[in-house]
Amino acid sequence: METQAVALRPSLHSSVPCIQIPENHLVSVLPKIRTPTRLSLRIHYSSSHTLLSKRNIQCRNSVEIMDRQGVSDVEEEKPKPKLRRKNLAVFVSGGGSNFRSIYEATLNGSVHGDVVVLVASKHDCGGAEYARDKGIPVVVFPRRKDGQDVLSAEDLVITLRSYKVDFILLAGYLKLIPVQLVQAYPKSILNIHPSLLPAFGGKGYYGMKVHKAVIASGARYSGPTIHYVDEQYDTGRILAQRVVPVLANDTAEELAARVLHEEHKLYIEVVAALCEERITWREDGVPLIRSKEDPNDLF
Amino acid sequence: MEIQNVILRGSFNPTVSSVQTRKARLFTKLAVPFLSEIGFPKWVSMKCDCSFHSDTKRNLQRCRNRAQKAECKGISDVEEDKPKAKIRRKNLAVFVSGGGSNFRSIHEATLNGSVHGDIVVLVTNKHDCGGAEYACCKGIPVIVFPTRKDKEDVFSAEDLVIALKSLKVDFILLAGYLKLIPAALIRAYPKAILNIHPSLLPAFGGKGYYGMKVHKAVIASGARYSGPTIHYVDEQYDTGCILAQRVVPVLAKDTAEELAARVLHEEHKLYVEVSAALCEERITWREDGVPLIQSKENPNNYR
């Protein structure tokens, strides 16, 4: 109740003990952003009251979870309560099936984090609609040039900082990440690509085009790759891959479905590792994932 | 016995039947010590260290055995696998630059029946490489191509084509050959030249990507999977249609040597399987130009 009252009253005082989430998280966003107030209207796409109330419930839930964790950590698995839940930003351009998959994993405990904001290149894409439905704030970036308000790359960084985003997960985001974002979040931005990079990657290789190229080449294997993001398309260090066979009579759609199935599983595993701080870096700069069951096992 | 006499005397016994005459003519061409009969250029290697020339008896024995084997196939084809007997044994040329482990693997497979063909010539750019030495010891003629620039006589791409045609080569298998295949050869052997590359093409392929460099690049990239690719050869490095691949994992602590060994193990198996399919005429072409291999066990199954 306290949290809800706090959120509605736009006061910075809070008697809620768990301050892992920012005080008055949602409300405090508005004055902190240095961009014009038009930005705030964009963020609260649905009616602000509805959004606030949904968000409040979420806040309350997360506060309660924190509370429980604080009091009863002897009952939970020991490693998790010592680890802070991470704040995730997901970037999408399309339907957002990986986003949904990760979001559900944050709810069911597989991923020790929360999706705190969705960034979409199109305000009406499937991912954005799902996010609004779940009370997740949506930021549209980049803005169309004919739009009245422009959100610059710096503004985006400020926005993400205000949400205390730890990691950025690109999940079908087709725009190039601005260099300011890459610099602001070093070794914190991941992308998933539907081929075994470095094959069939780079500018122009997205969606069904990838699978068509794979089939046309005669490659007998494909699969998703998750990699860290640098300043070009699909060239950052590879963090994880899975392999699927390409069959002689596959259509691009059939191959896409087989790869997508592995994408969902892989992204959840990787994001879980990310939130549990199980990523380690080899001497040559290749990122490795430490196994949960056996910390000496790296893959 | 008839055929042995033909080889020694360099003439045909007029009483031999027409079928056997044809076979005998074929065997004179295959009789390695008698290269002058087929007008081989002098660049065909005589630089072998093993006791090739001094032990002509052994070579004759080998030729005789091969002739007898072929004869047996002709007479007793009801005893052999029916499909194989109806399918002509193919003549293979293998191109190497190094040790030739794939070459040896394929050669052994031609001897043990896994591959329905014979390696009739080895082509190498290094006359003293491991592959060339093995070929010499097994009585397989060796052609050095391209010749070194300081040599007076130049063996051109057209000469190479003539040499291979004279040996009735059906397929050319590149097995660690580091030189670019000349356009003349590709034109002369369309859809008949294969290469094996130690990565999952198109990744880690192209100019400069060979040998250990490939495996180092794979490990440095963080790729979690690698494996051999066999593809048809066109006029650039590693860009022709992919015919077959295998996958191996790349482990977190792998050195380039460990990965190379894991991939090489799969290379040998894959090249033997593909050579077998080639010789048994089980390669088909999909509408979009991708080559497929028809399964031996189930002809409706393609991979």
Coordinates of C-alpha atoms in Angstrom, one line a residue:
Chain A
M1 CA 0.0 0.0 0.0
E2 CA 2.8 2.3 0.9
T3 CA 4.3 2.1 -2.5
Q4 CA 1.1 2.8 -4.3
A5 CA 0.5 5.8 -2.2
V6 CA 4.0 7.0 -2.8
A7 CA 3.7 6.6 -6.5
L8 CA 0.5 8.5 -6.7
R9 CA 1.6 11.4 -4.5
P10 CA 4.8 12.4 -6.5
S11 CA 6.7 12.9 -3.3
L12 CA 10.2 11.6 -3.0
H13 CA 9.7 10.4 0.5
S14 CA 9.2 6.8 0.9
S15 CA 8.9 4.7 3.9
V16 CA 9.4 1.5 1.9
P17 CA 12.5 -0.2 3.1
C18 CA 13.6 -1.8 -0.1
I19 CA 15.2 0.8 -2.2
Q20 CA 16.7 -1.5 -4.8
I21 CA 14.2 0.0 -7.2
P22 CA 14.5 3.8 -7.4
E23 CA 12.2 5.8 -5.2
N24 CA 9.1 6.7 -7.0
H25 CA 10.5 5.0 -9.9
L26 CA 7.9 5.9 -12.5
V27 CA 7.1 9.4 -11.3
S28 CA 10.7 10.5 -10.8
V29 CA 11.5 9.7 -14.4
L30 CA 9.5 12.7 -15.5
P31 CA 11.4 15.6 -13.9
K32 CA 14.8 14.0 -14.3
I33 CA 14.8 13.9 -18.1
R34 CA 16.2 17.0 -19.5
T35 CA 14.4 16.7 -22.8
P36 CA 11.2 18.6 -23.5
T37 CA 8.1 17.5 -21.6
R38 CA 6.7 16.1 -24.9
L39 CA 8.9 13.1 -24.2
S40 CA 6.9 12.2 -21.1
L41 CA 3.7 12.2 -23.1
R42 CA 5.2 9.8 -25.5
I43 CA 6.3 7.4 -22.9
H44 CA 2.9 7.2 -21.3
Y45 CA 1.3 6.0 -24.4
S46 CA -1.8 4.6 -22.9
S47 CA -3.7 6.7 -20.4
S48 CA -1.3 7.7 -17.8
H49 CA -3.6 6.7 -15.0
T50 CA -4.0 3.2 -16.2
L51 CA -0.3 2.9 -16.8
L52 CA 0.6 4.2 -13.5
S53 CA -1.7 1.8 -11.7
K54 CA -0.4 -1.2 -13.6
R55 CA 3.1 -0.1 -12.9
N56 CA 2.3 0.4 -9.3
I57 CA 1.1 -3.1 -9.0
Q58 CA 4.3 -4.2 -10.6
C59 CA 6.3 -2.1 -8.3
R60 CA 4.5 -3.4 -5.3
N61 CA 5.1 -6.9 -6.5
S62 CA 8.7 -6.3 -6.9
V63 CA 8.9 -4.6 -3.6
E64 CA 7.2 -7.5 -2.0
I65 CA 9.5 -9.9 -3.6
M66 CA 12.4 -7.9 -2.4
D67 CA 10.9 -7.9 1.0
R68 CA 10.4 -11.6 1.1
Q69 CA 13.9 -12.0 -0.2
G70 CA 15.3 -9.8 2.5
V71 CA 13.4 -11.6 5.3
S72 CA 13.4 -15.2 4.1
D73 CA 16.6 -15.7 2.2
V74 CA 17.3 -18.8 4.1
E75 CA 14.3 -20.3 2.3
E76 CA 15.4 -19.3 -1.2
E77 CA 18.5 -20.6 -3.0
K78 CA 21.4 -19.0 -1.4
P79 CA 23.3 -17.5 -4.4
K80 CA 20.2 -15.6 -5.7
P81 CA 19.3 -13.3 -2.8
K82 CA 22.9 -12.1 -2.6
L83 CA 22.7 -11.1 -6.2
R84 CA 20.9 -8.0 -7.2
R85 CA 18.1 -8.4 -9.6
K86 CA 19.2 -6.8 -12.9
N87 CA 17.3 -4.2 -14.9
L88 CA 16.9 -5.1 -18.5
A89 CA 16.1 -3.0 -21.5
V90 CA 14.9 -4.9 -24.5
F91 CA 15.1 -3.4 -28.0
V92 CA 12.7 -4.7 -30.7
S93 CA 11.5 -3.8 -34.2
G94 CA 9.0 -6.5 -34.8
G95 CA 6.8 -9.1 -33.1
G96 CA 9.1 -9.5 -30.1
S97 CA 8.9 -13.2 -29.6
N98 CA 12.3 -13.3 -27.9
F99 CA 11.2 -10.3 -25.8
R100 CA 8.0 -12.2 -24.7
S101 CA 10.0 -15.3 -24.0
I102 CA 12.5 -13.3 -21.8
Y103 CA 9.8 -11.4 -20.1
E104 CA 8.0 -14.6 -19.1
A105 CA 11.3 -16.0 -17.8
T106 CA 11.7 -12.9 -15.6
L107 CA 8.2 -13.6 -14.1
N108 CA 8.7 -17.4 -13.6
G109 CA 12.1 -17.1 -11.9
S110 CA 14.3 -18.4 -14.7
V111 CA 15.8 -15.0 -15.1
H112 CA 16.9 -13.0 -12.1
G113 CA 16.0 -9.6 -13.6
D114 CA 13.2 -7.4 -14.8
V115 CA 12.4 -5.9 -18.1
V116 CA 12.1 -2.2 -17.1
V117 CA 11.8 -0.6 -20.5
L118 CA 11.2 -1.6 -24.1
V119 CA 12.7 0.4 -26.9
A120 CA 11.0 -0.1 -30.2
S121 CA 11.8 1.3 -33.6
K122 CA 8.1 1.3 -34.4
H123 CA 5.5 2.4 -31.9
D124 CA 2.9 0.0 -33.2
C125 CA 5.0 -3.2 -33.6
G126 CA 4.0 -6.4 -31.9
G127 CA 6.6 -6.1 -29.2
A128 CA 5.5 -2.5 -28.3
E129 CA 1.9 -3.5 -28.0
Y130 CA 2.8 -6.5 -25.8
A131 CA 4.9 -4.2 -23.6
R132 CA 2.1 -1.7 -23.1
D133 CA -0.2 -4.5 -22.3
K134 CA 2.1 -5.7 -19.6
G135 CA 2.7 -2.2 -18.2
I136 CA 6.3 -1.9 -19.5
P137 CA 7.2 1.6 -20.6
V138 CA 7.9 1.9 -24.3
V139 CA 10.4 4.3 -25.8
V140 CA 10.4 4.8 -29.6
F141 CA 13.8 5.2 -31.0
P142 CA 14.9 6.4 -33.4
R143 CA 12.1 8.8 -34.1
R144 CA 10.9 9.4 -37.6
K145 CA 12.4 12.5 -39.0
D146 CA 9.1 14.1 -39.8
G147 CA 8.1 13.8 -36.2
Q148 CA 8.0 16.9 -34.1
D149 CA 10.1 15.7 -31.3
V150 CA 13.5 14.2 -31.7
L151 CA 15.1 11.8 -29.3
S152 CA 18.8 11.9 -29.7
A153 CA 21.2 9.2 -28.9
E154 CA 22.2 11.1 -25.8
D155 CA 18.6 11.4 -24.7
L156 CA 18.2 7.7 -25.1
V157 CA 21.2 7.1 -22.9
I158 CA 19.8 9.4 -20.2
T159 CA 16.5 7.6 -20.4
L160 CA 18.1 4.2 -19.9
R161 CA 20.2 5.5 -17.1
S162 CA 17.1 6.8 -15.4
Y163 CA 15.7 3.3 -15.5
K164 CA 18.9 2.1 -14.0
V165 CA 19.3 -0.3 -16.9
D166 CA 22.1 -2.8 -16.4
F167 CA 21.9 -4.7 -19.6
I168 CA 20.4 -4.0 -23.1
L169 CA 19.1 -7.0 -25.0
L170 CA 18.5 -6.5 -28.7
A171 CA 15.8 -8.9 -29.8
G172 CA 15.1 -8.3 -33.5
Y173 CA 16.0 -4.6 -33.5
L174 CA 16.9 -3.6 -37.0
K175 CA 18.5 -0.2 -36.5
L176 CA 22.2 0.3 -35.8
I177 CA 22.9 1.0 -32.2
P178 CA 24.3 4.6 -31.8
V179 CA 27.9 4.8 -30.8
Q180 CA 27.0 6.8 -27.7
L181 CA 25.0 3.9 -26.4
V182 CA 27.8 1.4 -27.1
Q183 CA 30.1 3.7 -25.2
A184 CA 27.7 4.2 -22.4
Y185 CA 27.1 0.5 -21.9
P186 CA 30.4 -1.3 -22.7
K187 CA 30.1 -5.1 -22.5
S188 CA 26.5 -4.7 -21.6
I189 CA 24.6 -4.9 -24.9
L190 CA 23.7 -8.3 -26.4
N191 CA 22.2 -9.1 -29.7
I192 CA 20.7 -12.3 -31.1
H193 CA 21.2 -13.2 -34.8
P194 CA 19.6 -16.1 -36.5
S195 CA 22.7 -17.6 -38.1
L196 CA 26.0 -19.1 -37.0
L197 CA 28.0 -15.8 -37.2
P198 CA 30.2 -14.8 -38.8
A199 CA 28.4 -16.5 -41.6
F200 CA 25.3 -14.7 -43.0
G201 CA 25.7 -11.6 -40.9
G202 CA 26.2 -7.9 -41.5
K203 CA 24.2 -5.2 -43.1
G204 CA 21.2 -6.6 -45.0
Y205 CA 21.2 -9.9 -43.2
Y206 CA 18.1 -9.9 -41.1
G207 CA 14.9 -12.0 -40.7
M208 CA 14.0 -14.2 -43.5
K209 CA 16.8 -13.0 -45.7
V210 CA 19.2 -14.8 -43.5
H211 CA 17.5 -18.1 -43.8
K212 CA 17.1 -17.8 -47.6
A213 CA 20.8 -17.1 -47.9
V214 CA 21.6 -20.1 -45.7
I215 CA 19.5 -22.4 -47.9
A216 CA 20.8 -21.0 -51.1
S217 CA 24.4 -21.5 -50.0
G218 CA 23.9 -25.2 -49.4
A219 CA 25.1 -24.9 -45.8
R220 CA 24.0 -27.9 -43.8
Y221 CA 23.9 -26.3 -40.4
S222 CA 22.6 -23.0 -39.0
G223 CA 21.5 -21.7 -35.7
P224 CA 21.3 -18.7 -33.4
T225 CA 24.2 -16.6 -32.2
I226 CA 24.2 -14.3 -29.3
H227 CA 27.0 -11.8 -29.3
Y228 CA 28.1 -8.6 -27.6
V229 CA 27.3 -5.5 -29.6
D230 CA 30.0 -3.1 -31.0
E231 CA 29.7 -0.3 -33.5
Q232 CA 28.9 -2.4 -36.6
Y233 CA 26.3 -5.0 -37.4
D234 CA 26.8 -8.5 -36.1
T235 CA 30.6 -8.2 -35.5
G236 CA 31.0 -8.2 -31.7
R237 CA 32.4 -11.1 -29.7
I238 CA 30.3 -14.3 -29.7
L239 CA 28.9 -15.3 -26.4
A240 CA 26.7 -18.3 -27.3
Q241 CA 25.5 -20.4 -30.2
R242 CA 23.3 -23.4 -30.9
V243 CA 23.3 -25.6 -34.0
V244 CA 20.3 -26.9 -36.0
P245 CA 20.5 -29.0 -39.2
V246 CA 19.4 -27.6 -42.5
L247 CA 17.5 -30.3 -44.3
A248 CA 17.6 -30.9 -48.1
N249 CA 14.0 -29.9 -48.6
D250 CA 13.7 -27.1 -46.1
T251 CA 11.9 -23.9 -47.0
A252 CA 13.2 -20.7 -45.4
E253 CA 10.1 -20.6 -43.2
E254 CA 10.8 -24.1 -41.8
L255 CA 14.4 -23.3 -41.1
A256 CA 13.4 -20.0 -39.5
A257 CA 11.0 -21.9 -37.2
R258 CA 13.6 -24.4 -36.2
V259 CA 16.2 -21.7 -35.5
L260 CA 13.6 -19.5 -33.6
H261 CA 12.9 -22.4 -31.3
E262 CA 16.5 -22.5 -30.3
E263 CA 16.7 -18.7 -30.1
H264 CA 14.2 -18.5 -27.4
K265 CA 15.9 -21.2 -25.3
L266 CA 19.3 -19.7 -25.9
Y267 CA 18.4 -16.1 -25.0
I268 CA 16.8 -17.2 -21.8
E269 CA 19.9 -19.2 -20.8
V270 CA 22.2 -16.4 -21.6
V271 CA 20.1 -13.7 -19.9
A272 CA 19.9 -15.9 -16.8
A273 CA 23.7 -16.2 -16.9
L274 CA 24.0 -12.4 -17.3
C275 CA 21.7 -11.6 -14.4
E276 CA 23.5 -14.2 -12.2
E277 CA 26.9 -12.7 -13.1
R278 CA 28.1 -15.9 -14.7
I279 CA 29.8 -14.3 -17.7
T280 CA 33.6 -14.3 -17.5
W281 CA 36.2 -13.1 -20.0
R282 CA 39.0 -15.2 -21.5
E283 CA 42.4 -13.7 -21.9
D284 CA 41.9 -13.2 -25.6
G285 CA 38.7 -11.3 -25.0
V286 CA 36.2 -14.1 -25.7
P287 CA 33.3 -14.1 -23.3
L288 CA 32.5 -17.4 -21.7
I289 CA 29.5 -18.5 -19.6
R290 CA 30.2 -20.3 -16.3
S291 CA 27.9 -23.2 -15.7
K292 CA 25.5 -22.9 -12.9
E293 CA 25.9 -26.5 -11.8
D294 CA 29.6 -26.5 -12.0
P295 CA 31.4 -23.2 -11.8
N296 CA 34.6 -24.8 -13.2
D297 CA 32.7 -25.7 -16.4
L298 CA 32.9 -23.0 -19.0
F299 CA 31.1 -22.8 -22.3
Chain B
M1 CA 48.2 -63.8 -67.8
E2 CA 47.2 -62.4 -71.1
I3 CA 47.1 -58.9 -69.8
Q4 CA 50.5 -59.2 -68.1
N5 CA 51.9 -60.2 -71.5
V6 CA 50.3 -57.3 -73.1
I7 CA 51.9 -54.9 -70.6
L8 CA 55.4 -56.4 -70.9
R9 CA 55.4 -56.6 -74.7
G10 CA 53.7 -53.3 -75.3
S11 CA 51.6 -55.0 -78.0
F12 CA 48.3 -56.6 -78.3
N13 CA 47.8 -60.3 -78.7
P14 CA 45.5 -60.6 -81.7
T15 CA 43.8 -63.6 -80.3
V16 CA 42.4 -61.6 -77.3
S17 CA 38.7 -60.8 -77.6
S18 CA 37.6 -57.3 -78.3
V19 CA 36.5 -56.7 -74.7
Q20 CA 39.8 -57.8 -73.3
T21 CA 41.6 -55.8 -75.9
R22 CA 39.9 -52.6 -74.7
K23 CA 40.8 -53.5 -71.1
A24 CA 44.4 -54.2 -72.1
R25 CA 44.7 -50.8 -73.8
L26 CA 43.4 -49.2 -70.6
F27 CA 46.0 -51.1 -68.5
T28 CA 48.9 -50.1 -70.7
K29 CA 47.9 -46.5 -69.9
L30 CA 47.8 -47.3 -66.2
A31 CA 51.1 -49.2 -66.3
V32 CA 53.1 -46.6 -64.4
P33 CA 56.7 -47.5 -65.3
F34 CA 55.9 -47.2 -69.0
L35 CA 55.1 -43.6 -69.1
S36 CA 56.5 -43.0 -72.5
E37 CA 53.6 -45.0 -74.0
I38 CA 51.2 -42.3 -73.1
G39 CA 53.5 -39.4 -74.0
F40 CA 53.7 -38.0 -70.5
P41 CA 55.5 -34.8 -70.2
K42 CA 58.8 -35.2 -68.4
W43 CA 57.5 -33.1 -65.4
V44 CA 55.7 -36.2 -64.1
S45 CA 57.8 -36.9 -61.1
M46 CA 60.8 -39.1 -61.4
K47 CA 62.1 -37.5 -58.2
C48 CA 60.8 -40.1 -55.9
D49 CA 63.0 -41.2 -53.0
C50 CA 61.5 -44.5 -52.5
S51 CA 62.7 -47.6 -54.4
F52 CA 60.3 -46.9 -57.1
H53 CA 62.5 -47.3 -60.1
S54 CA 64.7 -50.0 -58.8
D55 CA 61.9 -52.3 -57.9
T56 CA 60.0 -52.6 -61.1
K57 CA 59.1 -56.2 -60.1
R58 CA 57.0 -54.8 -57.3
N59 CA 55.3 -52.3 -59.6
L60 CA 54.6 -55.0 -62.2
Q61 CA 53.1 -57.1 -59.4
R62 CA 50.9 -54.2 -58.5
C63 CA 49.8 -53.6 -62.0
R64 CA 49.1 -57.3 -62.5
N65 CA 47.1 -57.4 -59.4
R66 CA 45.1 -54.4 -60.4
A67 CA 44.6 -55.9 -63.9
Q68 CA 43.4 -59.2 -62.3
K69 CA 41.1 -57.3 -60.0
A70 CA 39.5 -55.5 -62.9
E71 CA 39.2 -58.7 -64.8
C72 CA 37.5 -60.3 -61.9
K73 CA 35.1 -57.5 -61.8
G74 CA 34.3 -58.0 -65.4
I75 CA 33.8 -61.8 -65.2
S76 CA 32.3 -62.2 -61.9
D77 CA 30.1 -59.2 -61.5
V78 CA 27.3 -61.4 -60.2
E79 CA 29.4 -62.0 -57.1
E80 CA 30.0 -58.2 -56.4
D81 CA 27.4 -55.7 -55.3
K82 CA 25.2 -55.3 -58.3
P83 CA 25.0 -51.5 -58.3
K84 CA 28.7 -51.2 -58.1
A85 CA 29.5 -53.6 -60.9
K86 CA 27.1 -51.7 -63.2
I87 CA 28.7 -48.4 -62.2
R88 CA 32.1 -47.7 -63.8
R89 CA 34.9 -47.3 -61.3
K90 CA 35.9 -43.6 -61.4
N91 CA 39.4 -42.2 -61.9
L92 CA 40.3 -39.7 -59.3
A93 CA 43.0 -37.1 -59.3
V94 CA 44.0 -35.7 -55.8
F95 CA 45.7 -32.4 -55.4
V96 CA 47.8 -31.7 -52.2
S97 CA 50.3 -29.3 -50.9
G98 CA 51.2 -30.8 -47.6
G99 CA 51.2 -34.1 -45.7
G100 CA 48.2 -35.5 -47.5
S101 CA 46.3 -37.1 -44.7
N102 CA 43.0 -36.8 -46.5
F103 CA 44.7 -38.2 -49.6
R104 CA 45.9 -41.2 -47.7
S105 CA 42.5 -41.7 -46.2
I106 CA 40.8 -41.7 -49.6
H107 CA 43.5 -43.9 -51.1
E108 CA 42.9 -46.5 -48.4
A109 CA 39.2 -46.3 -49.0
T110 CA 39.7 -47.0 -52.7
L111 CA 41.7 -50.1 -51.8
N112 CA 39.3 -51.4 -49.2
G113 CA 36.2 -51.0 -51.3
S114 CA 34.6 -48.1 -49.6
V115 CA 35.2 -45.9 -52.6
H116 CA 34.4 -47.2 -56.0
G117 CA 37.3 -45.5 -57.7
D118 CA 41.0 -45.3 -58.1
I119 CA 43.5 -42.5 -57.6
V120 CA 45.3 -42.4 -60.9
V121 CA 47.4 -39.3 -60.3
L122 CA 48.5 -36.9 -57.5
V123 CA 49.1 -33.3 -58.3
T124 CA 51.1 -31.2 -55.9
N125 CA 52.9 -27.8 -56.0
K126 CA 55.7 -29.3 -53.7
H127 CA 57.5 -32.2 -55.1
D128 CA 58.8 -33.3 -51.7
C129 CA 55.7 -32.9 -49.6
G130 CA 54.4 -35.8 -47.5
G131 CA 51.6 -36.5 -49.9
A132 CA 54.0 -36.8 -52.9
E133 CA 56.2 -39.2 -51.0
Y134 CA 53.3 -41.4 -50.1
A135 CA 52.1 -41.3 -53.7
C136 CA 55.5 -42.4 -55.0
C137 CA 55.6 -45.3 -52.5
K138 CA 52.2 -46.4 -53.6
G139 CA 53.0 -46.2 -57.3
I140 CA 50.8 -43.3 -58.0
P141 CA 52.2 -40.9 -60.6
V142 CA 52.9 -37.4 -59.3
I143 CA 52.6 -34.2 -61.3
V144 CA 54.2 -31.0 -59.9
F145 CA 51.9 -28.0 -60.7
P146 CA 52.4 -25.2 -60.8
T147 CA 56.1 -25.5 -61.5
R148 CA 58.6 -23.2 -59.8
K149 CA 59.1 -20.0 -61.7
D150 CA 62.8 -20.5 -61.9
K151 CA 62.4 -23.7 -63.9
E152 CA 63.1 -23.4 -67.6
D153 CA 60.2 -25.4 -68.8
V154 CA 56.7 -24.3 -67.9
F155 CA 53.9 -26.7 -67.4
S156 CA 50.8 -24.6 -68.3
A157 CA 47.3 -25.1 -67.1
E158 CA 46.4 -26.4 -70.5
D159 CA 49.2 -29.0 -70.2
L160 CA 47.7 -30.0 -66.9
V161 CA 44.3 -30.4 -68.5
I162 CA 45.8 -32.6 -71.2
A163 CA 47.6 -34.7 -68.7
L164 CA 44.5 -35.3 -66.6
K165 CA 42.4 -36.0 -69.6
S166 CA 44.9 -38.5 -70.9
L167 CA 44.6 -40.3 -67.6
K168 CA 40.8 -40.2 -68.0
V169 CA 40.3 -38.5 -64.7
D170 CA 36.7 -38.2 -63.8
F171 CA 36.9 -36.1 -60.6
I172 CA 39.5 -33.9 -59.0
L173 CA 39.7 -33.9 -55.2
L174 CA 41.6 -31.0 -53.6
A175 CA 42.9 -32.1 -50.3
G176 CA 45.0 -29.4 -48.8
Y177 CA 46.0 -27.8 -52.1
L178 CA 47.0 -24.2 -51.5
K179 CA 47.2 -22.8 -55.0
L180 CA 44.2 -21.4 -56.9
I181 CA 42.8 -23.7 -59.5
P182 CA 43.3 -22.3 -62.9
A183 CA 40.2 -21.3 -64.9
A184 CA 41.2 -23.6 -67.7
L185 CA 41.0 -26.6 -65.3
I186 CA 37.6 -25.5 -63.9
R187 CA 36.2 -25.1 -67.5
A188 CA 37.6 -28.5 -68.4
Y189 CA 36.0 -30.2 -65.3
P190 CA 32.7 -28.5 -64.6
K191 CA 31.0 -29.8 -61.5
A192 CA 33.8 -32.3 -61.1
I193 CA 36.2 -30.6 -58.7
L194 CA 35.8 -30.8 -55.0
N195 CA 37.6 -29.1 -52.1
I196 CA 37.6 -29.7 -48.4
H197 CA 38.0 -26.7 -46.1
P198 CA 38.4 -27.0 -42.3
S199 CA 35.6 -24.6 -41.3
L200 CA 31.8 -24.2 -41.7
L201 CA 31.9 -22.2 -44.9
P202 CA 31.1 -19.4 -45.6
A203 CA 32.6 -18.6 -42.2
F204 CA 36.4 -18.4 -42.0
G205 CA 37.0 -19.0 -45.7
G206 CA 38.7 -17.2 -48.6
K207 CA 42.2 -16.0 -49.4
G208 CA 44.5 -16.4 -46.4
Y209 CA 42.3 -18.8 -44.6
Y210 CA 44.1 -22.1 -44.6
G211 CA 45.5 -24.7 -42.2
M212 CA 46.0 -23.5 -38.6
K213 CA 45.1 -20.0 -39.5
V214 CA 41.5 -21.1 -39.8
H215 CA 41.4 -22.7 -36.4
K216 CA 43.0 -19.7 -34.8
A217 CA 40.4 -17.4 -36.3
V218 CA 37.6 -19.7 -35.2
I219 CA 38.8 -19.7 -31.6
A220 CA 39.5 -15.9 -31.6
S221 CA 36.0 -15.2 -32.8
G222 CA 34.4 -17.1 -30.0
A223 CA 32.5 -19.3 -32.4
R224 CA 31.2 -22.3 -30.5
Y225 CA 31.0 -24.7 -33.5
S226 CA 33.2 -25.5 -36.4
G227 CA 33.7 -28.4 -38.8
P228 CA 34.8 -29.4 -42.3
T229 CA 33.0 -28.3 -45.5
I230 CA 33.3 -30.0 -48.8
H231 CA 32.3 -27.8 -51.7
Y232 CA 32.5 -27.7 -55.5
V233 CA 35.3 -25.5 -56.8
D234 CA 34.7 -22.3 -58.8
E235 CA 37.1 -19.6 -59.8
Q236 CA 37.6 -18.1 -56.3
Y237 CA 38.9 -19.5 -53.0
D238 CA 36.2 -21.4 -51.0
T239 CA 33.1 -20.0 -52.7
G240 CA 31.6 -22.8 -54.7
C241 CA 28.3 -24.7 -53.8
I242 CA 28.5 -26.6 -50.5
L243 CA 28.1 -30.3 -50.8
A244 CA 28.6 -31.6 -47.3
Q245 CA 29.4 -30.4 -43.8
R246 CA 30.0 -31.8 -40.3
V247 CA 29.8 -30.0 -37.0
V248 CA 32.2 -30.2 -34.1
P249 CA 32.0 -28.2 -30.9
V250 CA 34.6 -25.6 -30.0
L251 CA 35.4 -25.9 -26.3
A252 CA 36.2 -23.0 -24.0
K253 CA 39.8 -24.2 -23.4
D254 CA 40.6 -25.4 -26.9
T255 CA 43.9 -24.6 -28.5
A256 CA 44.1 -24.3 -32.3
E257 CA 45.8 -27.7 -32.4
E258 CA 43.1 -29.4 -30.4
L259 CA 40.4 -28.0 -32.6
A260 CA 42.3 -28.8 -35.7
A261 CA 42.6 -32.5 -34.6
R262 CA 38.9 -32.7 -33.9
V263 CA 38.0 -31.2 -37.3
L264 CA 40.6 -33.4 -39.1
H265 CA 39.0 -36.5 -37.7
E266 CA 35.7 -35.4 -39.2
E267 CA 37.4 -34.4 -42.5
H268 CA 38.7 -37.9 -43.1
K269 CA 35.3 -39.5 -42.6
L270 CA 33.5 -36.8 -44.6
Y271 CA 35.8 -36.9 -47.6
V272 CA 35.6 -40.7 -47.8
E273 CA 31.7 -40.6 -47.6
V274 CA 31.5 -37.9 -50.2
S275 CA 34.1 -39.6 -52.5
A276 CA 32.0 -42.8 -52.3
A277 CA 28.9 -40.9 -53.2
L278 CA 30.7 -39.3 -56.1
C279 CA 32.0 -42.5 -57.5
E280 CA 28.6 -44.2 -57.1
E281 CA 26.9 -41.3 -58.9
R282 CA 24.7 -40.4 -55.9
I283 CA 25.1 -36.6 -56.3
T284 CA 22.0 -34.8 -57.5
W285 CA 21.3 -31.2 -58.1
R286 CA 18.5 -29.2 -56.5
E287 CA 16.6 -26.7 -58.7
D288 CA 18.3 -23.8 -57.1
G289 CA 21.7 -25.3 -57.9
V290 CA 22.6 -26.8 -54.5
P291 CA 24.2 -30.2 -54.8
L292 CA 22.7 -33.0 -52.6
I293 CA 23.9 -36.5 -51.8
Q294 CA 21.4 -39.3 -52.2
S295 CA 21.6 -41.7 -49.3
K296 CA 22.8 -45.2 -50.2
E297 CA 20.5 -47.0 -47.8
N298 CA 17.4 -44.9 -48.8
P299 CA 17.5 -43.4 -52.3
N300 CA 14.6 -41.1 -51.3
N301 CA 16.7 -39.5 -48.6
Y302 CA 18.8 -36.6 -49.5
R303 CA 21.3 -34.7 -47.4

